[in-house]
mmCIF file of C-alpha atoms in Angstrom:
data_model
loop_
_atom_site.group_PDB
_atom_site.id
_atom_site.type_symbol
_atom_site.label_atom_id
_atom_site.label_comp_id
_atom_site.label_asym_id
_atom_site.label_seq_id
_atom_site.Cartn_x
_atom_site.Cartn_y
_atom_site.Cartn_z
ATOM 1 C CA ASP A 1 70.391 29.973 91.303
ATOM 2 C CA ALA A 2 69.190 26.730 92.902
ATOM 3 C CA GLY A 3 66.814 25.986 90.068
ATOM 4 C CA VAL A 4 63.152 25.122 90.456
ATOM 5 C CA ILE A 5 62.490 23.673 93.895
ATOM 6 C CA GLN A 6 59.671 21.259 94.642
ATOM 7 C CA SER A 7 58.505 19.728 97.880
ATOM 8 C CA PRO A 8 57.928 17.136 99.006
ATOM 9 C CA ARG A 9 59.922 14.858 96.707
ATOM 10 C CA HIS A 10 57.793 11.877 97.637
ATOM 11 C CA GLU A 11 54.289 11.742 99.071
ATOM 12 C CA VAL A 12 52.331 8.674 100.062
ATOM 13 C CA THR A 13 48.784 9.195 101.210
ATOM 14 C CA GLU A 14 45.513 7.377 101.509
ATOM 15 C CA MET A 15 42.530 7.831 99.269
ATOM 16 C CA GLY A 16 40.360 10.724 100.382
ATOM 17 C CA GLN A 17 43.143 12.708 101.979
ATOM 18 C CA GLU A 18 44.137 16.211 100.906
ATOM 19 C CA VAL A 19 47.505 16.551 99.207
ATOM 20 C CA THR A 20 49.432 19.786 98.705
ATOM 21 C CA LEU A 21 52.425 20.014 96.421
ATOM 22 C CA ARG A 22 54.721 23.019 96.507
ATOM 23 C CA CYS A 23 56.927 24.792 94.012
ATOM 24 C CA LYS A 24 59.410 27.637 94.109
ATOM 25 C CA PRO A 25 60.275 28.881 90.609
ATOM 26 C CA ILE A 26 63.600 30.303 89.543
ATOM 27 C CA SER A 27 63.921 33.872 90.746
ATOM 28 C CA GLY A 28 62.930 36.361 88.075
ATOM 29 C CA HIS A 29 60.896 33.893 86.043
ATOM 30 C CA ASP A 30 57.403 35.149 85.309
ATOM 31 C CA TYR A 31 55.807 31.948 84.013
ATOM 32 C CA LEU A 32 55.117 28.879 86.128
ATOM 33 C CA PHE A 33 53.792 25.546 84.867
ATOM 34 C CA TRP A 34 52.451 22.426 86.542
ATOM 35 C CA TYR A 35 52.773 19.115 84.647
ATOM 36 C CA ARG A 36 51.797 15.563 85.459
ATOM 37 C CA GLN A 37 53.635 12.473 84.203
ATOM 38 C CA THR A 38 52.068 9.029 84.085
ATOM 39 C CA MET A 39 53.015 5.862 82.259
ATOM 40 C CA MET A 40 49.772 5.900 80.326
ATOM 41 C CA ARG A 41 49.609 9.542 79.270
ATOM 42 C CA GLY A 42 53.179 10.763 79.474
ATOM 43 C CA LEU A 43 53.748 14.407 80.406
ATOM 44 C CA GLU A 44 50.746 16.692 80.333
ATOM 45 C CA LEU A 45 50.309 20.342 81.192
ATOM 46 C CA LEU A 46 47.839 20.929 84.013
ATOM 47 C CA ILE A 47 47.914 24.705 84.448
ATOM 48 C CA TYR A 48 50.201 27.655 83.985
ATOM 49 C CA PHE A 49 50.542 31.105 85.526
ATOM 50 C CA ASN A 50 51.899 34.367 84.200
ATOM 51 C CA ASN A 51 52.861 36.982 86.785
ATOM 52 C CA ASN A 52 51.008 34.951 89.428
ATOM 53 C CA VAL A 53 47.753 34.908 87.442
ATOM 54 C CA PRO A 54 46.349 31.584 86.177
ATOM 55 C CA ILE A 55 46.179 31.761 82.391
ATOM 56 C CA ASP A 56 45.144 28.311 81.241
ATOM 57 C CA ASP A 57 43.788 25.603 83.528
ATOM 58 C CA SER A 58 42.179 23.509 80.805
ATOM 59 C CA GLY A 59 44.487 20.627 81.637
ATOM 60 C CA MET A 60 43.311 20.324 85.227
ATOM 61 C CA PRO A 61 41.547 16.961 85.282
ATOM 62 C CA GLU A 62 38.646 17.864 87.537
ATOM 63 C CA ASP A 63 37.438 20.043 90.371
ATOM 64 C CA ARG A 64 39.393 18.043 92.891
ATOM 65 C CA PHE A 65 42.507 19.784 91.579
ATOM 66 C CA SER A 66 43.285 23.406 92.351
ATOM 67 C CA ALA A 67 46.392 25.555 92.012
ATOM 68 C CA LYS A 68 47.398 28.876 93.451
ATOM 69 C CA MET A 69 50.276 31.274 93.120
ATOM 70 C CA PRO A 70 50.048 33.811 95.968
ATOM 71 C CA ASN A 71 53.328 35.462 95.036
ATOM 72 C CA ALA A 72 56.122 35.306 92.480
ATOM 73 C CA SER A 73 58.163 32.815 94.457
ATOM 74 C CA PHE A 74 55.609 30.208 95.498
ATOM 75 C CA SER A 75 52.901 28.030 94.020
ATOM 76 C CA THR A 76 50.813 25.131 95.285
ATOM 77 C CA LEU A 77 48.905 22.334 93.606
ATOM 78 C CA LYS A 78 46.244 20.825 95.808
ATOM 79 C CA ILE A 79 44.251 17.641 95.347
ATOM 80 C CA GLN A 80 41.210 17.208 97.562
ATOM 81 C CA PRO A 81 40.098 14.484 97.933
ATOM 82 C CA SER A 82 42.873 12.389 96.449
ATOM 83 C CA GLU A 83 42.201 9.170 94.522
ATOM 84 C CA PRO A 84 44.485 6.274 93.493
ATOM 85 C CA ARG A 85 44.338 7.391 89.844
ATOM 86 C CA ASP A 86 46.049 10.639 90.862
ATOM 87 C CA SER A 87 49.235 8.689 91.507
ATOM 88 C CA ALA A 88 51.865 10.208 89.221
ATOM 89 C CA VAL A 89 54.924 12.411 89.187
ATOM 90 C CA TYR A 90 54.049 16.095 89.298
ATOM 91 C CA PHE A 91 56.535 18.547 87.831
ATOM 92 C CA CYS A 92 56.772 22.270 88.200
ATOM 93 C CA ALA A 93 58.589 24.367 85.594
ATOM 94 C CA SER A 94 59.313 28.032 85.115
ATOM 95 C CA ARG A 95 60.593 30.350 82.428
ATOM 96 C CA MET A 96 61.303 33.945 81.756
ATOM 97 C CA VAL A 97 59.673 35.752 78.876
ATOM 98 C CA GLY A 98 62.120 36.573 76.104
ATOM 99 C CA THR A 99 64.542 33.707 76.811
ATOM 100 C CA ASN A 100 63.551 31.590 73.815
ATOM 101 C CA ASN A 101 60.663 30.353 75.955
ATOM 102 C CA GLU A 102 62.890 27.662 77.388
ATOM 103 C CA GLN A 103 61.296 25.964 80.381
ATOM 104 C CA PHE A 104 63.292 24.753 83.359
ATOM 105 C CA PHE A 105 61.925 21.843 85.336
ATOM 106 C CA GLY A 106 62.047 20.942 88.995
ATOM 107 C CA PRO A 107 62.887 17.422 90.236
ATOM 108 C CA GLY A 108 59.222 16.496 90.588
ATOM 109 C CA THR A 109 57.032 15.127 93.366
ATOM 110 C CA ARG A 110 56.203 11.430 93.189
ATOM 111 C CA LEU A 111 52.684 11.020 94.563
ATOM 112 C CA THR A 112 51.271 7.658 95.553
ATOM 113 C CA VAL A 113 47.654 7.462 96.632
ATOM 114 C CA LEU A 114 46.771 4.163 98.277
ATOM 115 C CA LYS B 1 45.587 18.834 68.924
ATOM 116 C CA GLN B 2 49.333 18.567 68.502
ATOM 117 C CA GLU B 3 50.643 15.008 68.757
ATOM 118 C CA VAL B 4 54.299 14.215 69.242
ATOM 119 C CA THR B 5 55.710 10.770 68.503
ATOM 120 C CA GLN B 6 59.147 9.387 69.275
ATOM 121 C CA ILE B 7 60.710 6.378 67.624
ATOM 122 C CA PRO B 8 62.096 4.048 68.787
ATOM 123 C CA ALA B 9 60.567 3.675 72.229
ATOM 124 C CA ALA B 10 63.727 1.961 73.446
ATOM 125 C CA LEU B 11 67.241 1.609 72.101
ATOM 126 C CA SER B 12 70.327 -0.286 73.264
ATOM 127 C CA VAL B 13 73.722 0.402 71.750
ATOM 128 C CA PRO B 14 77.312 -0.518 72.620
ATOM 129 C CA GLU B 15 79.507 2.219 73.977
ATOM 130 C CA GLY B 16 81.164 4.357 71.326
ATOM 131 C CA GLU B 17 78.429 4.093 68.731
ATOM 132 C CA ASN B 18 76.798 7.113 67.138
ATOM 133 C CA LEU B 19 73.014 7.091 67.312
ATOM 134 C CA VAL B 20 69.945 9.004 66.183
ATOM 135 C CA LEU B 21 66.687 9.520 68.035
ATOM 136 C CA ASN B 22 63.630 10.571 66.098
ATOM 137 C CA CYS B 23 60.752 12.900 66.913
ATOM 138 C CA SER B 24 57.769 13.771 64.754
ATOM 139 C CA PHE B 25 54.909 16.209 65.318
ATOM 140 C CA THR B 26 51.591 16.586 63.548
ATOM 141 C CA ASP B 27 51.179 20.371 63.413
ATOM 142 C CA SER B 28 54.069 22.255 61.826
ATOM 143 C CA ALA B 29 52.992 25.604 63.333
ATOM 144 C CA ILE B 30 55.471 25.370 66.167
ATOM 145 C CA TYR B 31 57.334 28.081 68.012
ATOM 146 C CA ASN B 32 60.241 25.921 69.107
ATOM 147 C CA LEU B 33 61.278 22.373 69.893
ATOM 148 C CA GLN B 34 63.171 21.195 72.951
ATOM 149 C CA TRP B 35 65.023 17.995 73.660
ATOM 150 C CA PHE B 36 65.140 16.897 77.285
ATOM 151 C CA ARG B 37 66.894 14.162 79.189
ATOM 152 C CA GLN B 38 65.223 12.384 82.105
ATOM 153 C CA ASP B 39 67.112 10.080 84.442
ATOM 154 C CA PRO B 40 65.150 7.512 86.458
ATOM 155 C CA GLY B 41 63.355 9.166 89.344
ATOM 156 C CA LYS B 42 64.670 12.563 88.370
ATOM 157 C CA GLY B 43 63.388 15.700 86.710
ATOM 158 C CA LEU B 44 63.902 16.878 83.162
ATOM 159 C CA THR B 45 67.132 18.443 82.002
ATOM 160 C CA SER B 46 66.948 20.629 78.924
ATOM 161 C CA LEU B 47 69.539 19.591 76.360
ATOM 162 C CA LEU B 48 68.854 21.675 73.280
ATOM 163 C CA LEU B 49 66.256 24.164 72.115
ATOM 164 C CA ILE B 50 65.678 24.889 68.437
ATOM 165 C CA GLN B 51 63.647 27.883 67.372
ATOM 166 C CA SER B 52 61.250 27.363 64.479
ATOM 167 C CA SER B 53 63.465 29.514 62.255
ATOM 168 C CA GLN B 54 66.546 27.392 62.948
ATOM 169 C CA ARG B 55 67.654 24.159 61.327
ATOM 170 C CA GLU B 56 69.927 22.751 64.007
ATOM 171 C CA GLN B 57 71.596 23.266 67.353
ATOM 172 C CA THR B 58 74.731 21.675 68.730
ATOM 173 C CA SER B 59 76.019 21.138 72.240
ATOM 174 C CA GLY B 60 79.096 19.006 72.710
ATOM 175 C CA ARG B 61 78.392 15.505 71.385
ATOM 176 C CA LEU B 62 74.736 16.360 70.777
ATOM 177 C CA ASN B 63 73.257 17.734 67.590
ATOM 178 C CA ALA B 64 69.565 18.383 67.084
ATOM 179 C CA SER B 65 68.035 19.135 63.712
ATOM 180 C CA LEU B 66 64.614 20.455 62.815
ATOM 181 C CA ASP B 67 62.620 20.135 59.614
ATOM 182 C CA LYS B 68 59.505 22.083 60.447
ATOM 183 C CA SER B 69 57.761 21.581 57.141
ATOM 184 C CA SER B 70 57.890 17.822 57.434
ATOM 185 C CA GLY B 71 57.237 17.817 61.175
ATOM 186 C CA ARG B 72 60.456 16.063 62.148
ATOM 187 C CA SER B 73 63.391 16.475 64.464
ATOM 188 C CA THR B 74 66.372 14.256 65.180
ATOM 189 C CA LEU B 75 68.793 14.126 68.077
ATOM 190 C CA TYR B 76 72.197 12.830 67.113
ATOM 191 C CA ILE B 77 74.494 11.581 69.863
ATOM 192 C CA ALA B 78 78.094 11.018 68.878
ATOM 193 C CA ALA B 79 80.420 8.512 70.527
ATOM 194 C CA SER B 80 77.836 7.341 73.041
ATOM 195 C CA GLN B 81 78.854 6.711 76.658
ATOM 196 C CA PRO B 82 77.212 4.706 79.473
ATOM 197 C CA GLY B 83 76.445 8.030 81.146
ATOM 198 C CA ASP B 84 74.165 8.870 78.225
ATOM 199 C CA SER B 85 71.753 6.171 79.376
ATOM 200 C CA ALA B 86 68.457 7.909 80.131
ATOM 201 C CA THR B 87 65.072 8.650 78.609
ATOM 202 C CA TYR B 88 65.110 11.359 75.963
ATOM 203 C CA LEU B 89 62.001 13.448 75.424
ATOM 204 C CA CYS B 90 61.209 15.935 72.718
ATOM 205 C CA ALA B 91 58.608 18.639 73.180
ATOM 206 C CA VAL B 92 57.159 21.355 70.977
ATOM 207 C CA THR B 93 55.489 24.630 71.762
ATOM 208 C CA GLU B 94 52.918 25.925 69.355
ATOM 209 C CA SER B 95 52.754 29.392 67.888
ATOM 210 C CA ILE B 96 49.015 29.584 68.354
ATOM 211 C CA SER B 97 49.085 28.986 72.079
ATOM 212 C CA GLY B 98 51.597 31.717 72.572
ATOM 213 C CA ALA B 99 54.477 29.347 73.111
ATOM 214 C CA ASN B 100 53.269 28.428 76.560
ATOM 215 C CA ASN B 101 52.170 24.835 76.253
ATOM 216 C CA LEU B 102 54.772 22.132 75.808
ATOM 217 C CA PHE B 103 53.521 19.031 74.003
ATOM 218 C CA PHE B 104 55.708 16.095 74.915
ATOM 219 C CA GLY B 105 56.516 12.910 73.091
ATOM 220 C CA THR B 106 56.464 9.587 74.906
ATOM 221 C CA GLY B 107 60.232 9.376 74.982
ATOM 222 C CA THR B 108 63.015 7.056 73.877
ATOM 223 C CA ARG B 109 64.717 5.023 76.591
ATOM 224 C CA LEU B 110 68.394 4.763 75.699
ATOM 225 C CA THR B 111 70.773 2.213 77.178
ATOM 226 C CA VAL B 112 74.465 2.453 76.345
ATOM 227 C CA ILE B 113 76.212 -0.815 77.124
ATOM 228 C CA PRO B 114 79.812 -0.592 78.389
#
């Protein structure tokens, strides 16, 4: 398997613009997680899905952030409108139930909002 | 809320030395603990996962131990190599949350000097 795939790897945008980050989990994995990594706060969970259904979005910072998982092989994290404080690395991870709950991470998307 | 602390924040050692990285967590009701490696600009690579019922796990030159009652874990790296240079993160999942939320430490940045 190719592992968790994220796109784009780097995104530079201007404040106010809409940003969409994409993730393809490992085939067969039924959990998908979105994390954000910043220097100040480290790695934090934003939201996770089980069988395409959002289970816990308490980590989503505000209404400007939204996430969807239309099918088992694709998820998006959207920020609209984007702000400079959203600049961070966003990671997607997936796991399969019953496999010691080990999460596998994608390479991340480095977002810079100017 | 679970808090995970890693000490030291940074560590430099000459090649060939054995070293220990420390991780502590505030709530002992964990499901498992994972050690990850993160290279600059890259994603997270899972190194070892220890279930709450286990005391240690080994993979090659790496050995991770877990003392759940005291809220501590250590990652032992034997015969360090320059290729081991990276940031090492520990993360715990809690039993209460259904083992779905990873709480990350702030990491230890390791530099192995040739």
